[in-house]
Amino acid sequence: MSSQSNENINSFESDFLFDPQVGLLALKGQALVLMRHLDSLFLQWATEVNAMEYAFPPLLSVSSMNLVDYFSSFPHLATLTSQIDASDNGIQKFVEANKNVDLSEIKPDYLDSARYVVPSAACYAVYNHFRNQQLSNNLYITVCCSCSRHEDYYKAGERQWVFNMREIVCLGQKDAVKAFLDFYQNLISSKLQAANFPFKLAEATDPFFNRRDPRLLMQRLEPLKYEFLYRDQLAISSVNFHRDFFGSRFGINSQDGEVAYSGCVAFGLERWLSSCLQEYGQKLDDWPKVFQL
């Protein structure tokens, strides 16, 4: 990293509060302004396919995520939610046991079973929303969600427990999905090249818990995921072809009656923010025109 990049990121650090032990990042000031600007930019790119914007809650049911083998494929990433046992006895038991106690954690004995999870990607909510539906045409949808992934270590702006992801999703016929992914792979590449942004487009695989998972082997044999790597290291965006996996699991059919195919383009907002700050600094006027609205 250049000395100028170090100076840029150091000035950025005054606009956030980060807990490296648990990977929680808070933004304020110009850093927050710039991250919102980037999301608006990606939302503008979504209009290229007339994507409809949706807003979903940051939770999905365990039963929904289980349909796509989430807890066998990515159990190490999962953040589950629960609540204090809602029965009268349960609440009373908790209150009495913890009265005048300086709480730093709540023991499992006082909690109901976890029925909801914070997904590790924004697109899961889209497929769940269209469960058991017959589509009348190819769908183009964009969504921005808070996502969660447990990691081995955390770094502000690059690797957090909770982060923000903007996605553009295509759901429908195979040819439409592949054309959509090709379009955005080319669009992002051209934008980054015009910005003189140091990146590499590389084949990638999802972080399966079981490295012998047959889906991991399939991704290696037939590339389904490409990542845009900032300075050959940090994945800031990805282009993902899911084939008919989500359509099959959620019972979604395309307009021709066949199981729907899907694909998504993902933008990690904090990662884009961190990399753009290192390259261009905090003044938006100094950023490349291609990154302006």
Short mmCIF file of C-alpha atoms in Angstrom, two decimals:
data_model
loop_
_atom_site.label_atom_id
_atom_site.label_comp_id
_atom_site.label_asym_id
_atom_site.label_seq_id
_atom_site.Cartn_x
_atom_site.Cartn_y
_atom_site.Cartn_z
CA MET A 1 0.00 0.00 0.00
CA SER A 2 1.35 3.44 -0.94
CA SER A 3 2.01 6.18 1.62
CA GLN A 4 -0.85 8.16 0.05
CA SER A 5 -3.19 5.18 0.53
CA ASN A 6 -2.09 4.92 4.15
CA GLU A 7 -2.79 8.61 4.65
CA ASN A 8 -6.24 8.28 3.08
CA ILE A 9 -7.26 5.26 5.15
CA ASN A 10 -5.87 6.78 8.36
CA SER A 11 -8.02 9.87 7.87
CA PHE A 12 -10.98 7.58 7.23
CA GLU A 13 -10.41 5.82 10.53
CA SER A 14 -11.41 8.98 12.38
CA ASP A 15 -14.91 8.47 10.96
CA PHE A 16 -15.51 4.98 12.30
CA LEU A 17 -15.57 3.00 15.50
CA PHE A 18 -14.48 -0.62 15.15
CA ASP A 19 -14.40 -3.50 17.61
CA PRO A 20 -11.86 -6.00 16.20
CA GLN A 21 -12.83 -8.69 18.70
CA VAL A 22 -16.34 -9.13 17.31
CA GLY A 23 -16.05 -7.34 13.98
CA LEU A 24 -18.62 -4.58 14.52
CA LEU A 25 -18.14 -1.36 12.56
CA ALA A 26 -19.89 1.98 13.10
CA LEU A 27 -19.57 4.79 10.54
CA LYS A 28 -20.15 8.52 10.76
CA GLY A 29 -19.38 11.72 8.92
CA GLN A 30 -17.80 11.63 5.47
CA ALA A 31 -17.27 7.87 5.55
CA LEU A 32 -21.02 7.36 5.89
CA VAL A 33 -21.74 9.93 3.18
CA LEU A 34 -19.40 8.13 0.78
CA MET A 35 -20.81 4.68 1.51
CA ARG A 36 -24.32 5.96 0.82
CA HIS A 37 -23.02 7.52 -2.38
CA LEU A 38 -21.60 4.17 -3.49
CA ASP A 39 -24.90 2.43 -2.80
CA SER A 40 -26.69 5.08 -4.87
CA LEU A 41 -24.18 4.46 -7.65
CA PHE A 42 -24.85 0.72 -7.63
CA LEU A 43 -28.58 1.40 -7.54
CA GLN A 44 -28.08 3.52 -10.65
CA TRP A 45 -26.26 0.62 -12.31
CA ALA A 46 -29.25 -1.58 -11.45
CA THR A 47 -31.46 0.64 -13.61
CA GLU A 48 -29.57 -0.69 -16.64
CA VAL A 49 -31.88 -3.72 -16.44
CA ASN A 50 -34.82 -1.80 -14.91
CA ALA A 51 -34.40 -3.72 -11.68
CA MET A 52 -37.20 -3.30 -9.15
CA GLU A 53 -35.92 -2.37 -5.71
CA TYR A 54 -37.15 -4.39 -2.73
CA ALA A 55 -36.54 -3.99 1.00
CA PHE A 56 -36.56 -7.09 3.20
CA PRO A 57 -36.12 -7.62 6.95
CA PRO A 58 -32.59 -8.73 7.94
CA LEU A 59 -33.88 -12.11 9.15
CA LEU A 60 -34.97 -15.33 7.44
CA SER A 61 -36.45 -18.38 9.09
CA VAL A 62 -34.28 -21.37 9.87
CA SER A 63 -36.71 -23.52 7.90
CA SER A 64 -36.28 -21.33 4.79
CA MET A 65 -32.50 -21.40 4.98
CA ASN A 66 -32.56 -25.13 5.59
CA LEU A 67 -34.24 -25.58 2.20
CA VAL A 68 -30.96 -24.54 0.57
CA ASP A 69 -28.73 -26.65 2.86
CA TYR A 70 -27.38 -23.53 4.55
CA PHE A 71 -26.67 -25.23 7.86
CA SER A 72 -24.74 -28.08 6.29
CA SER A 73 -22.90 -25.88 3.78
CA PHE A 74 -22.17 -22.73 5.81
CA PRO A 75 -22.80 -23.45 9.53
CA HIS A 76 -19.57 -21.64 10.42
CA LEU A 77 -20.95 -18.37 9.02
CA ALA A 78 -24.37 -18.47 10.67
CA THR A 79 -25.65 -15.89 13.13
CA LEU A 80 -28.81 -17.17 14.81
CA THR A 81 -31.36 -15.12 16.73
CA SER A 82 -33.38 -16.06 19.78
CA GLN A 83 -35.34 -14.44 22.59
CA ILE A 84 -35.84 -14.91 26.28
CA ASP A 85 -38.29 -17.75 26.98
CA ALA A 86 -41.60 -15.96 26.45
CA SER A 87 -43.62 -18.02 28.94
CA ASP A 88 -44.53 -16.36 32.24
CA ASN A 89 -42.36 -18.83 34.11
CA GLY A 90 -39.49 -18.33 31.70
CA ILE A 91 -39.50 -14.55 31.97
CA GLN A 92 -39.89 -14.65 35.75
CA LYS A 93 -37.04 -17.15 36.04
CA PHE A 94 -34.78 -14.92 33.97
CA VAL A 95 -35.66 -11.73 35.86
CA GLU A 96 -35.14 -13.30 39.27
CA ALA A 97 -31.84 -14.94 38.34
CA ASN A 98 -30.36 -11.81 36.80
CA LYS A 99 -31.65 -9.10 39.11
CA ASN A 100 -28.85 -6.69 40.03
CA VAL A 101 -26.41 -8.69 37.88
CA ASP A 102 -23.95 -6.97 35.54
CA LEU A 103 -24.91 -8.93 32.42
CA SER A 104 -22.41 -9.53 29.62
CA GLU A 105 -24.14 -12.62 28.20
CA ILE A 106 -27.39 -14.55 28.56
CA LYS A 107 -27.12 -18.28 29.16
CA PRO A 108 -28.89 -20.70 26.77
CA ASP A 109 -31.03 -21.98 29.67
CA TYR A 110 -33.10 -18.79 29.49
CA LEU A 111 -33.55 -18.71 25.71
CA ASP A 112 -36.08 -20.12 23.29
CA SER A 113 -34.83 -22.22 20.38
CA ALA A 114 -33.36 -20.18 17.53
CA ARG A 115 -35.86 -19.94 14.68
CA TYR A 116 -34.32 -17.14 12.62
CA VAL A 117 -30.95 -16.43 11.08
CA VAL A 118 -29.22 -13.32 9.73
CA PRO A 119 -28.28 -14.41 6.17
CA SER A 120 -24.72 -14.06 4.89
CA ALA A 121 -25.90 -12.64 1.55
CA ALA A 122 -28.73 -10.34 0.48
CA CYS A 123 -30.13 -12.50 -2.32
CA TYR A 124 -31.53 -15.27 -0.11
CA ALA A 125 -34.49 -13.06 0.77
CA VAL A 126 -35.35 -12.62 -2.91
CA TYR A 127 -35.63 -16.34 -3.61
CA ASN A 128 -37.59 -16.91 -0.42
CA HIS A 129 -40.01 -14.13 -1.40
CA PHE A 130 -40.87 -15.84 -4.70
CA ARG A 131 -41.26 -19.30 -3.19
CA ASN A 132 -43.74 -21.59 -4.99
CA GLN A 133 -44.46 -19.04 -7.73
CA GLN A 134 -44.78 -19.27 -11.49
CA LEU A 135 -43.08 -16.24 -13.03
CA SER A 136 -44.75 -14.43 -15.92
CA ASN A 137 -41.44 -12.98 -17.13
CA ASN A 138 -37.77 -12.74 -16.22
CA LEU A 139 -37.36 -10.75 -13.02
CA TYR A 140 -34.66 -8.19 -12.25
CA ILE A 141 -34.52 -7.17 -8.61
CA THR A 142 -32.15 -5.17 -6.45
CA VAL A 143 -31.90 -5.22 -2.68
CA CYS A 144 -29.57 -3.89 0.00
CA CYS A 145 -29.40 -5.74 3.32
CA SER A 146 -27.37 -6.01 6.47
CA CYS A 147 -25.65 -9.40 6.31
CA SER A 148 -23.65 -11.42 8.81
CA ARG A 149 -20.73 -13.82 8.62
CA HIS A 150 -18.61 -15.16 11.44
CA GLU A 151 -14.96 -14.95 10.40
CA ASP A 152 -11.63 -16.19 11.75
CA TYR A 153 -10.50 -12.58 12.12
CA TYR A 154 -11.92 -9.11 11.49
CA LYS A 155 -10.58 -5.98 9.82
CA ALA A 156 -12.42 -2.68 9.52
CA GLY A 157 -13.79 -2.03 6.06
CA GLU A 158 -12.76 -5.45 4.81
CA ARG A 159 -13.95 -8.26 7.06
CA GLN A 160 -16.74 -7.70 9.56
CA TRP A 161 -19.30 -9.77 11.42
CA VAL A 162 -22.07 -7.45 10.18
CA PHE A 163 -21.79 -5.65 6.85
CA ASN A 164 -23.91 -4.15 4.07
CA MET A 165 -24.43 -5.78 0.70
CA ARG A 166 -26.17 -4.42 -2.39
CA GLU A 167 -27.21 -7.09 -4.89
CA ILE A 168 -28.81 -7.15 -8.31
CA VAL A 169 -30.61 -10.43 -9.01
CA CYS A 170 -32.00 -12.05 -12.14
CA LEU A 171 -34.56 -14.83 -11.79
CA GLY A 172 -36.06 -16.59 -14.80
CA GLN A 173 -34.91 -18.39 -17.92
CA LYS A 174 -31.35 -19.67 -18.24
CA ASP A 175 -30.37 -17.57 -21.27
CA ALA A 176 -31.65 -14.38 -19.63
CA VAL A 177 -29.69 -15.08 -16.45
CA LYS A 178 -26.45 -15.76 -18.32
CA ALA A 179 -26.88 -12.63 -20.45
CA PHE A 180 -27.52 -10.62 -17.26
CA LEU A 181 -24.34 -11.89 -15.63
CA ASP A 182 -22.25 -11.27 -18.75
CA PHE A 183 -23.63 -7.74 -18.96
CA TYR A 184 -22.72 -6.83 -15.39
CA GLN A 185 -19.33 -8.52 -15.52
CA ASN A 186 -18.52 -6.33 -18.51
CA LEU A 187 -20.10 -3.22 -16.99
CA ILE A 188 -18.18 -3.45 -13.72
CA SER A 189 -14.94 -4.23 -15.55
CA SER A 190 -15.36 -1.21 -17.81
CA LYS A 191 -16.18 1.10 -14.88
CA LEU A 192 -13.13 -0.03 -12.92
CA GLN A 193 -10.87 0.29 -15.94
CA ALA A 194 -12.17 3.80 -16.63
CA ALA A 195 -11.47 4.71 -12.99
CA ASN A 196 -7.91 3.35 -13.23
CA PHE A 197 -8.85 1.14 -10.30
CA PRO A 198 -6.36 -1.70 -9.61
CA PHE A 199 -8.32 -4.94 -9.87
CA LYS A 200 -8.28 -8.48 -11.15
CA LEU A 201 -11.24 -10.64 -12.18
CA ALA A 202 -10.73 -14.14 -10.80
CA GLU A 203 -12.61 -17.42 -10.60
CA ALA A 204 -13.76 -18.16 -7.06
CA THR A 205 -15.67 -20.67 -4.95
CA ASP A 206 -18.04 -20.26 -2.02
CA PRO A 207 -16.67 -20.87 1.51
CA PHE A 208 -18.23 -24.30 2.12
CA PHE A 209 -17.66 -25.71 5.60
CA ASN A 210 -16.99 -29.17 4.15
CA ARG A 211 -14.20 -28.81 1.61
CA ARG A 212 -15.31 -32.13 0.11
CA ASP A 213 -18.82 -30.86 -0.55
CA PRO A 214 -19.75 -31.97 -4.10
CA ARG A 215 -21.01 -28.47 -4.87
CA LEU A 216 -17.51 -27.13 -4.25
CA LEU A 217 -16.12 -29.65 -6.72
CA MET A 218 -18.81 -28.63 -9.21
CA GLN A 219 -17.83 -24.96 -8.87
CA ARG A 220 -14.24 -25.90 -9.60
CA LEU A 221 -15.17 -27.94 -12.66
CA GLU A 222 -17.64 -25.38 -14.01
CA PRO A 223 -16.84 -21.85 -12.80
CA LEU A 224 -20.01 -20.35 -11.34
CA LYS A 225 -18.51 -17.44 -9.41
CA TYR A 226 -16.15 -14.63 -10.37
CA GLU A 227 -14.80 -12.02 -7.99
CA PHE A 228 -13.44 -8.53 -8.59
CA LEU A 229 -10.32 -8.37 -6.43
CA TYR A 230 -8.93 -5.02 -5.29
CA ARG A 231 -5.14 -5.15 -5.64
CA ASP A 232 -5.42 -8.91 -6.24
CA GLN A 233 -6.60 -9.54 -2.66
CA LEU A 234 -9.89 -8.04 -1.47
CA ALA A 235 -13.12 -9.20 -3.14
CA ILE A 236 -15.27 -6.09 -3.52
CA SER A 237 -17.85 -7.57 -5.91
CA SER A 238 -18.84 -10.95 -7.28
CA VAL A 239 -20.83 -12.34 -10.19
CA ASN A 240 -22.63 -15.58 -9.33
CA PHE A 241 -24.47 -18.13 -11.50
CA HIS A 242 -26.68 -20.37 -9.36
CA ARG A 243 -28.07 -22.42 -12.23
CA ASP A 244 -31.50 -23.79 -11.13
CA PHE A 245 -30.49 -24.48 -7.52
CA PHE A 246 -32.60 -21.80 -5.80
CA GLY A 247 -35.46 -22.20 -8.27
CA SER A 248 -35.59 -25.91 -7.50
CA ARG A 249 -35.31 -25.56 -3.73
CA PHE A 250 -37.86 -22.75 -3.45
CA GLY A 251 -40.27 -24.13 -6.06
CA ILE A 252 -39.93 -21.22 -8.51
CA ASN A 253 -40.75 -21.80 -12.18
CA SER A 254 -39.99 -19.51 -15.10
CA GLN A 255 -42.57 -18.44 -17.68
CA ASP A 256 -41.90 -21.52 -19.81
CA GLY A 257 -42.88 -23.82 -16.94
CA GLU A 258 -39.32 -24.97 -16.30
CA VAL A 259 -37.50 -24.55 -13.00
CA ALA A 260 -36.21 -20.98 -12.79
CA TYR A 261 -32.52 -20.19 -13.07
CA SER A 262 -30.95 -17.39 -11.07
CA GLY A 263 -27.84 -15.27 -10.80
CA CYS A 264 -26.72 -12.29 -8.78
CA VAL A 265 -24.18 -9.50 -8.76
CA ALA A 266 -23.01 -8.46 -5.28
CA PHE A 267 -21.35 -5.29 -4.01
CA GLY A 268 -19.81 -5.23 -0.53
CA LEU A 269 -20.38 -1.62 0.48
CA GLU A 270 -17.76 -1.35 3.22
CA ARG A 271 -15.17 -3.02 1.00
CA TRP A 272 -15.87 -0.66 -1.87
CA LEU A 273 -15.67 2.24 0.56
CA SER A 274 -12.35 1.12 2.00
CA SER A 275 -10.74 0.53 -1.39
CA CYS A 276 -12.02 3.78 -2.92
CA LEU A 277 -10.79 5.76 0.07
CA GLN A 278 -7.35 4.22 -0.30
CA GLU A 279 -7.25 5.04 -4.01
CA TYR A 280 -8.98 8.42 -4.19
CA GLY A 281 -9.29 9.90 -0.69
CA GLN A 282 -12.27 11.37 1.15
CA LYS A 283 -13.25 14.17 -1.25
CA LEU A 284 -15.88 12.92 -3.65
CA ASP A 285 -14.88 15.59 -6.18
CA ASP A 286 -11.49 13.85 -6.42
CA TRP A 287 -13.06 10.52 -7.33
CA PRO A 288 -13.17 9.44 -11.00
CA LYS A 289 -16.10 10.73 -13.04
CA VAL A 290 -17.24 7.16 -13.63
CA PHE A 291 -17.86 6.88 -9.87
CA GLN A 292 -19.90 10.09 -9.79
CA LEU A 293 -23.69 10.20 -10.04
#
